[in-house]
Short mmCIF file of C-alpha atoms in Angstrom, two decimals:
data_model
loop_
_atom_site.label_atom_id
_atom_site.label_comp_id
_atom_site.label_asym_id
_atom_site.label_seq_id
_atom_site.Cartn_x
_atom_site.Cartn_y
_atom_site.Cartn_z
CA MET A 293 147.14 163.69 84.29
CA ALA A 294 150.62 164.35 85.66
CA ASN A 295 152.90 161.41 86.35
CA PHE A 296 154.55 161.97 89.67
CA ILE A 297 156.20 160.11 92.50
CA LEU A 298 156.34 160.82 96.20
CA ARG A 299 159.52 159.98 98.10
CA LYS A 300 161.40 160.80 101.29
CA ALA A 301 163.55 163.91 100.84
CA GLU A 302 167.30 163.39 100.55
CA PRO A 303 170.17 165.79 101.34
CA LYS A 304 170.37 166.82 97.67
CA ASP A 305 166.77 168.10 97.86
CA VAL A 306 167.53 171.00 100.22
CA SER A 307 167.77 173.54 97.32
CA ASP A 308 164.33 172.55 96.07
CA ILE A 309 162.89 172.45 99.60
CA LEU A 310 164.14 176.00 100.26
CA ARG A 311 162.82 177.17 96.89
CA LEU A 312 159.36 175.78 97.67
CA ILE A 313 159.43 177.20 101.23
CA LYS A 314 160.10 180.62 99.67
CA GLU A 315 157.35 180.16 97.06
CA LEU A 316 154.84 179.37 99.80
CA ALA A 317 156.06 182.33 101.88
CA LYS A 318 155.69 184.54 98.78
CA TYR A 319 152.04 183.46 98.51
CA GLU A 320 151.61 184.76 102.07
CA GLU A 321 153.58 187.91 101.12
CA MET A 322 156.28 187.05 103.66
CA GLU A 323 159.17 185.90 101.45
CA GLU A 324 161.71 188.23 103.10
CA GLN A 325 161.01 186.59 106.46
CA VAL A 326 162.58 183.31 105.28
CA ILE A 327 166.05 183.50 106.81
CA LEU A 328 166.78 179.76 106.75
CA THR A 329 169.59 178.68 104.41
CA GLU A 330 170.26 175.43 102.52
CA ASN A 331 172.99 174.75 105.05
CA ASP A 332 170.54 175.08 107.96
CA LEU A 333 168.11 172.71 106.22
CA LEU A 334 170.93 170.23 105.63
CA GLU A 335 172.20 170.26 109.22
CA ASP A 336 168.77 170.33 110.80
CA GLY A 337 167.12 167.69 108.61
CA PHE A 338 169.84 165.27 107.72
CA GLY A 339 172.16 165.25 110.73
CA ASP A 340 172.29 162.84 113.68
CA HIS A 341 169.06 164.16 115.09
CA PRO A 342 166.67 165.41 112.41
CA PHE A 343 164.43 168.27 113.57
CA TYR A 344 162.09 167.81 110.61
CA HIS A 345 161.19 165.29 107.90
CA CYS A 346 160.14 165.96 104.32
CA ILE A 347 158.24 164.17 101.59
CA VAL A 348 158.80 165.56 98.10
CA ALA A 349 156.70 165.19 94.95
CA GLU A 350 158.72 164.76 91.77
CA VAL A 351 157.76 164.74 88.09
CA PRO A 352 159.84 163.26 85.24
CA LYS A 353 162.48 165.63 83.81
CA GLU A 354 160.60 166.35 80.62
CA LYS A 355 157.50 167.41 82.60
CA GLY A 356 159.44 169.79 84.82
CA THR A 357 158.95 173.58 84.82
CA ASN A 358 162.11 175.66 84.19
CA GLY A 359 164.26 172.65 85.01
CA PHE A 360 162.52 171.91 88.32
CA THR A 361 161.42 168.34 88.83
CA VAL A 362 160.61 168.61 92.53
CA ILE A 363 157.23 170.33 92.39
CA GLY A 364 155.74 169.85 95.85
CA PHE A 365 156.66 169.01 99.42
CA ALA A 366 155.40 168.46 102.92
CA MET A 367 157.49 169.14 106.03
CA TYR A 368 156.51 167.42 109.25
CA TYR A 369 157.86 166.34 112.64
CA PHE A 370 156.66 164.48 115.71
CA THR A 371 155.22 166.22 118.73
CA TYR A 372 153.90 164.87 122.04
CA ASP A 373 150.57 165.23 123.77
CA PRO A 374 150.87 164.49 127.50
CA TRP A 375 147.40 162.86 127.47
CA ILE A 376 147.72 160.61 124.41
CA GLY A 377 151.35 160.54 123.31
CA LYS A 378 152.90 160.91 119.86
CA LEU A 379 151.37 163.17 117.24
CA LEU A 380 152.43 163.94 113.68
CA TYR A 381 152.68 167.69 113.17
CA LEU A 382 152.32 168.96 109.61
CA GLU A 383 154.40 172.14 109.38
CA ASP A 384 154.45 173.09 105.69
CA PHE A 385 152.58 171.69 102.69
CA TYR A 386 152.82 173.07 99.15
CA VAL A 387 152.38 172.04 95.51
CA MET A 388 153.51 174.41 92.74
CA LYS A 389 150.60 176.22 91.06
CA GLU A 390 151.23 174.54 87.69
CA TYR A 391 150.77 171.08 89.23
CA ARG A 392 147.57 171.59 91.18
CA GLY A 393 144.33 169.76 90.46
CA PHE A 394 146.05 166.42 89.77
CA GLY A 395 145.54 164.87 93.17
CA ILE A 396 149.16 165.40 94.25
CA GLY A 397 148.15 167.21 97.44
CA SER A 398 145.66 164.47 98.32
CA GLN A 399 148.31 161.82 97.70
CA ILE A 400 150.77 163.66 99.95
CA LEU A 401 148.19 163.84 102.72
CA LYS A 402 147.43 160.15 102.27
CA GLU A 403 151.14 159.37 102.57
CA LEU A 404 151.36 161.48 105.75
CA SER A 405 148.33 159.70 107.21
CA HIS A 406 150.01 156.38 106.52
CA THR A 407 153.21 157.58 108.22
CA ALA A 408 151.22 158.82 111.23
CA VAL A 409 149.40 155.50 111.65
CA LYS A 410 152.58 153.44 111.10
CA THR A 411 154.47 155.40 113.77
CA ARG A 412 151.54 155.03 116.18
CA CYS A 413 150.59 158.68 116.30
CA SER A 414 147.21 159.47 117.83
CA SER A 415 146.42 162.20 115.31
CA MET A 416 147.87 164.82 112.98
CA HIS A 417 147.96 168.48 114.03
CA PHE A 418 148.70 171.62 112.04
CA ILE A 419 147.85 175.30 112.04
CA VAL A 420 146.10 177.24 109.30
CA ALA A 421 145.64 181.01 109.07
CA GLU A 422 141.97 181.86 109.54
CA TRP A 423 141.89 183.81 106.25
CA ASN A 424 143.15 180.80 104.25
CA LYS A 425 139.69 179.51 103.30
CA PRO A 426 140.82 177.14 100.45
CA SER A 427 143.21 175.31 102.80
CA ILE A 428 140.64 175.19 105.62
CA GLU A 429 138.13 173.66 103.20
CA PHE A 430 140.74 171.19 101.84
CA TYR A 431 141.43 169.92 105.37
CA LYS A 432 137.81 169.98 106.56
CA ARG A 433 136.82 167.79 103.58
CA ARG A 434 139.27 165.25 104.96
CA GLY A 435 137.86 165.29 108.46
CA ALA A 436 139.91 168.01 110.13
CA SER A 437 138.40 169.77 113.13
CA ASP A 438 139.21 173.32 114.16
CA LEU A 439 140.48 172.98 117.73
CA SER A 440 140.90 176.74 118.10
CA LEU A 441 137.18 177.14 117.43
CA GLU A 442 136.06 174.10 119.46
CA GLU A 443 138.42 174.34 122.41
CA GLY A 444 139.66 177.94 122.34
CA TRP A 445 143.38 177.26 121.83
CA ARG A 446 145.57 180.23 121.00
CA LEU A 447 149.18 180.02 119.82
CA PHE A 448 151.73 182.13 121.69
CA LYS A 449 155.35 183.00 121.05
CA ILE A 450 158.14 184.23 123.34
CA ASP A 451 160.80 185.61 121.03
CA LYS A 452 164.58 185.49 121.40
CA GLN A 453 164.79 188.93 122.93
CA SER A 454 162.34 188.06 125.71
CA LEU A 455 164.04 184.67 126.27
CA MET A 456 167.36 186.47 126.77
CA LYS A 457 165.74 188.92 129.14
CA MET A 458 164.31 186.08 131.26
CA MET A 459 167.65 184.31 131.26
CA ALA A 460 169.39 187.39 132.61
CA GLU A 461 166.88 188.07 135.37
CA GLU A 462 167.85 187.47 138.99
CA MET B 106 160.80 180.16 151.48
CA ALA B 107 160.86 176.67 149.96
CA HIS B 108 164.17 175.19 148.99
CA TYR B 109 163.87 173.39 145.73
CA LYS B 110 165.94 172.40 142.78
CA LEU B 111 165.29 172.00 139.08
CA ARG B 112 166.80 169.09 137.18
CA LYS B 113 166.40 167.07 133.99
CA ALA B 114 163.86 164.30 134.44
CA GLU B 115 165.19 160.75 134.73
CA PRO B 116 163.47 157.42 133.94
CA GLU B 117 162.45 156.95 137.59
CA ASP B 118 160.49 160.23 137.42
CA VAL B 119 157.82 158.87 135.06
CA THR B 120 155.49 158.02 137.98
CA ASP B 121 155.61 161.61 139.22
CA ILE B 122 155.38 163.05 135.71
CA LEU B 123 152.21 161.05 135.05
CA ARG B 124 150.79 162.08 138.43
CA LEU B 125 151.38 165.77 137.63
CA ILE B 126 149.98 165.40 134.08
CA LYS B 127 146.80 163.98 135.66
CA GLU B 128 146.66 166.75 138.29
CA LEU B 129 146.84 169.36 135.53
CA ALA B 130 144.19 167.52 133.49
CA LYS B 131 141.97 167.35 136.60
CA ILE B 132 141.96 171.15 136.79
CA VAL B 133 140.21 171.27 133.40
CA GLU B 134 138.04 168.28 134.38
CA LYS B 135 139.61 166.04 131.74
CA GLU B 136 141.49 163.54 133.92
CA ASP B 137 139.68 160.64 132.23
CA GLN B 138 141.17 161.72 128.88
CA VAL B 139 144.71 160.94 130.02
CA MET B 140 145.38 157.62 128.25
CA LEU B 141 149.15 157.68 128.57
CA THR B 142 150.80 155.15 130.93
CA GLU B 143 154.13 155.21 132.79
CA LYS B 144 155.38 152.69 130.25
CA ASP B 145 154.51 155.03 127.35
CA LEU B 146 156.28 157.91 129.08
CA LEU B 147 159.32 155.71 129.67
CA GLU B 148 159.57 154.48 126.08
CA ASP B 149 158.73 157.81 124.50
CA GLY B 150 160.93 160.00 126.69
CA PHE B 151 163.89 157.85 127.58
CA GLY B 152 164.41 155.62 124.58
CA GLU B 153 166.83 156.07 121.69
CA HIS B 154 164.80 158.89 120.20
CA PRO B 155 163.05 160.93 122.90
CA PHE B 156 159.78 162.47 121.72
CA TYR B 157 159.71 164.85 124.67
CA HIS B 158 161.97 166.29 127.40
CA CYS B 159 161.09 167.18 130.97
CA ILE B 160 162.43 169.42 133.71
CA VAL B 161 161.20 168.57 137.21
CA ALA B 162 161.13 170.70 140.35
CA GLU B 163 162.04 168.78 143.49
CA VAL B 164 161.89 169.67 147.21
CA PRO B 165 163.94 167.98 149.98
CA ALA B 166 162.04 165.47 152.18
CA GLU B 167 161.86 167.84 155.15
CA GLN B 168 160.24 170.56 153.00
CA GLN B 169 157.41 168.41 151.68
CA LYS B 170 154.03 170.05 152.14
CA VAL B 171 152.22 167.07 150.67
CA GLU B 172 153.41 163.83 152.18
CA GLY B 173 155.34 161.46 149.99
CA TYR B 174 155.86 163.79 147.05
CA SER B 175 159.22 165.40 146.46
CA VAL B 176 158.67 166.13 142.76
CA ILE B 177 156.25 169.06 142.90
CA GLY B 178 156.36 170.64 139.46
CA PHE B 179 157.39 169.91 135.88
CA ALA B 180 157.62 171.25 132.38
CA MET B 181 157.41 169.07 129.28
CA TYR B 182 158.88 170.39 126.02
CA TYR B 183 160.25 169.30 122.65
CA PHE B 184 161.81 170.88 119.59
CA THR B 185 159.80 171.92 116.56
CA TYR B 186 160.82 173.50 113.26
CA ASP B 187 159.75 176.65 111.51
CA PRO B 188 160.55 176.53 107.78
CA TRP B 189 161.35 180.27 107.78
CA ILE B 190 163.61 180.50 110.84
CA GLY B 191 164.53 176.99 111.97
CA LYS B 192 164.47 175.37 115.42
CA LEU B 193 161.94 176.34 118.05
CA LEU B 194 161.42 175.11 121.61
CA TYR B 195 157.81 174.07 122.13
CA LEU B 196 156.48 174.15 125.68
CA GLU B 197 153.83 171.43 125.91
CA ASP B 198 152.90 171.17 129.60
CA PHE B 199 153.85 173.28 132.62
CA PHE B 200 152.57 172.74 136.16
CA VAL B 201 153.49 173.42 139.77
CA MET B 202 151.44 171.80 142.56
CA LYS B 203 149.01 174.19 144.22
CA GLU B 204 150.82 173.98 147.57
CA TYR B 205 154.04 175.29 146.00
CA ARG B 206 152.80 178.25 143.97
CA CYS B 207 153.91 181.88 144.35
CA LEU B 208 157.39 180.82 145.44
CA GLY B 209 159.01 181.69 142.12
CA ILE B 210 159.27 178.05 141.00
CA GLY B 211 157.29 178.64 137.80
CA SER B 212 159.42 181.65 136.90
CA GLU B 213 162.58 179.66 137.53
CA ILE B 214 161.33 176.82 135.30
CA LEU B 215 160.58 179.29 132.51
CA LYS B 216 164.01 180.84 132.93
CA ASN B 217 165.59 177.37 132.72
CA LEU B 218 163.62 176.68 129.52
CA SER B 219 164.81 180.00 128.08
CA VAL B 220 168.42 178.96 128.69
CA THR B 221 167.77 175.59 127.05
CA ALA B 222 166.11 177.25 124.05
CA LEU B 223 168.96 179.66 123.46
CA LYS B 224 171.69 177.07 124.11
CA SER B 225 170.11 174.73 121.53
CA GLY B 226 170.02 177.46 118.88
CA CYS B 227 166.26 177.97 118.99
CA HIS B 228 164.76 181.10 117.54
CA SER B 229 161.88 181.35 120.01
CA MET B 230 159.59 179.38 122.32
CA HIS B 231 156.04 178.51 121.24
CA PHE B 232 153.11 177.11 123.21
CA ILE B 233 149.32 177.15 123.19
CA VAL B 234 147.04 178.47 125.91
CA ALA B 235 143.27 178.19 126.12
CA GLN B 236 141.72 181.63 125.68
CA SER B 237 139.71 181.09 128.88
CA ASN B 238 142.90 180.66 130.92
CA GLU B 239 143.46 184.32 131.74
CA ALA B 240 145.84 183.65 134.64
CA SER B 241 148.26 181.75 132.38
CA ILE B 242 147.89 184.25 129.55
CA ASN B 243 148.85 187.07 131.91
CA PHE B 244 151.74 185.03 133.36
CA TYR B 245 153.19 184.62 129.87
CA LYS B 246 152.39 188.14 128.65
CA ARG B 247 154.27 189.58 131.64
CA ARG B 248 157.29 187.71 130.29
CA GLY B 249 156.99 189.07 126.77
CA ALA B 250 154.75 186.46 125.15
CA LEU B 251 152.87 187.48 122.02
CA ASP B 252 149.49 186.01 121.09
CA LEU B 253 150.10 184.84 117.50
CA SER B 254 146.51 183.66 117.08
CA LEU B 255 145.34 187.20 117.74
CA ALA B 256 148.19 188.92 115.86
CA GLU B 257 148.35 186.60 112.82
CA GLY B 258 145.10 184.61 112.83
CA TRP B 259 146.53 181.12 113.35
CA ARG B 260 144.09 178.35 114.18
CA LEU B 261 145.02 174.86 115.43
CA PHE B 262 143.52 171.94 113.51
CA ARG B 263 143.44 168.23 114.13
CA ILE B 264 142.82 165.20 111.92
CA ASP B 265 142.07 162.37 114.32
CA LYS B 266 143.09 158.72 114.04
CA GLN B 267 139.86 157.50 112.46
CA CYS B 268 140.16 160.06 109.66
CA LEU B 269 143.85 159.22 109.23
CA LEU B 270 142.89 155.57 108.81
CA ASN B 271 140.21 156.52 106.29
CA LEU B 272 142.62 158.73 104.36
CA SER B 273 145.39 156.14 104.27
CA ALA B 274 142.98 153.50 102.99
CA GLU B 275 141.52 155.63 100.19
CA GLU B 276 142.20 154.70 96.57
#
């Protein structure tokens, strides 16, 4: 079984975080859509007001693949429900293929649950693509409910172009 | 036409914000599910680290259609993060009292939010709408909104507190 530790991400982790973001995007065949840079991640996550938080999973140097010791991560932030208050929102969650099946993912989720409870969040929210059956099963086994199915919620986006158009309107 | 102004919410607005949250919840018959108190809103929105931001729409005393209330609409938002593109503005709640609709207040609030989003370096604005809420869906679609659940198959999931407690206690 793999020895690993989980810890809060530090500024020096931004290269690994970006690498893992790209690996996960590649799995969804969307790698070219990742336009974020290490500099963005540094400013946005480790400045005065962090816009996200990360946990990283690390293995000892000799167990690393191609020199990589950071082999998994979870990115999250806090959102707000006007009926119940603070929520923990899980944005990205990924463990490198070579390190799956060792309970690292479960441990990360346990750590996130602990963080959520400690910071007095009412629940954890996240989105999953409807075709991603393994992830849906992973979360359902841990008690997740599909709010889109139960309550009919649909996610919408107004992109930059449309925002600029609205801004310019009389 | 109603005179009104939009401004950033202040600590003294929490009473009105809670009132409007409950009015919106009442529309979907879920008013009893609003557990938040004015104290929560105060701590969570006006402390050292705000978990949300609000814009409120206010009318002058002589323009009040409903006695006693000058704050007649609000929008609650916060910033989220997309690991591919960075900062997003997330619109959480958005409501204008019935008596003040069709006066362009909602449009003006959305325009104000667009300015905020762009000024803060956000890539886009996200929000969720119930699929049964056709009026809101059309309101947003007229302004360029794209249904990502339809286009990309995203579904919203929740792990509630009890399950979080179970997970955090597991060996």
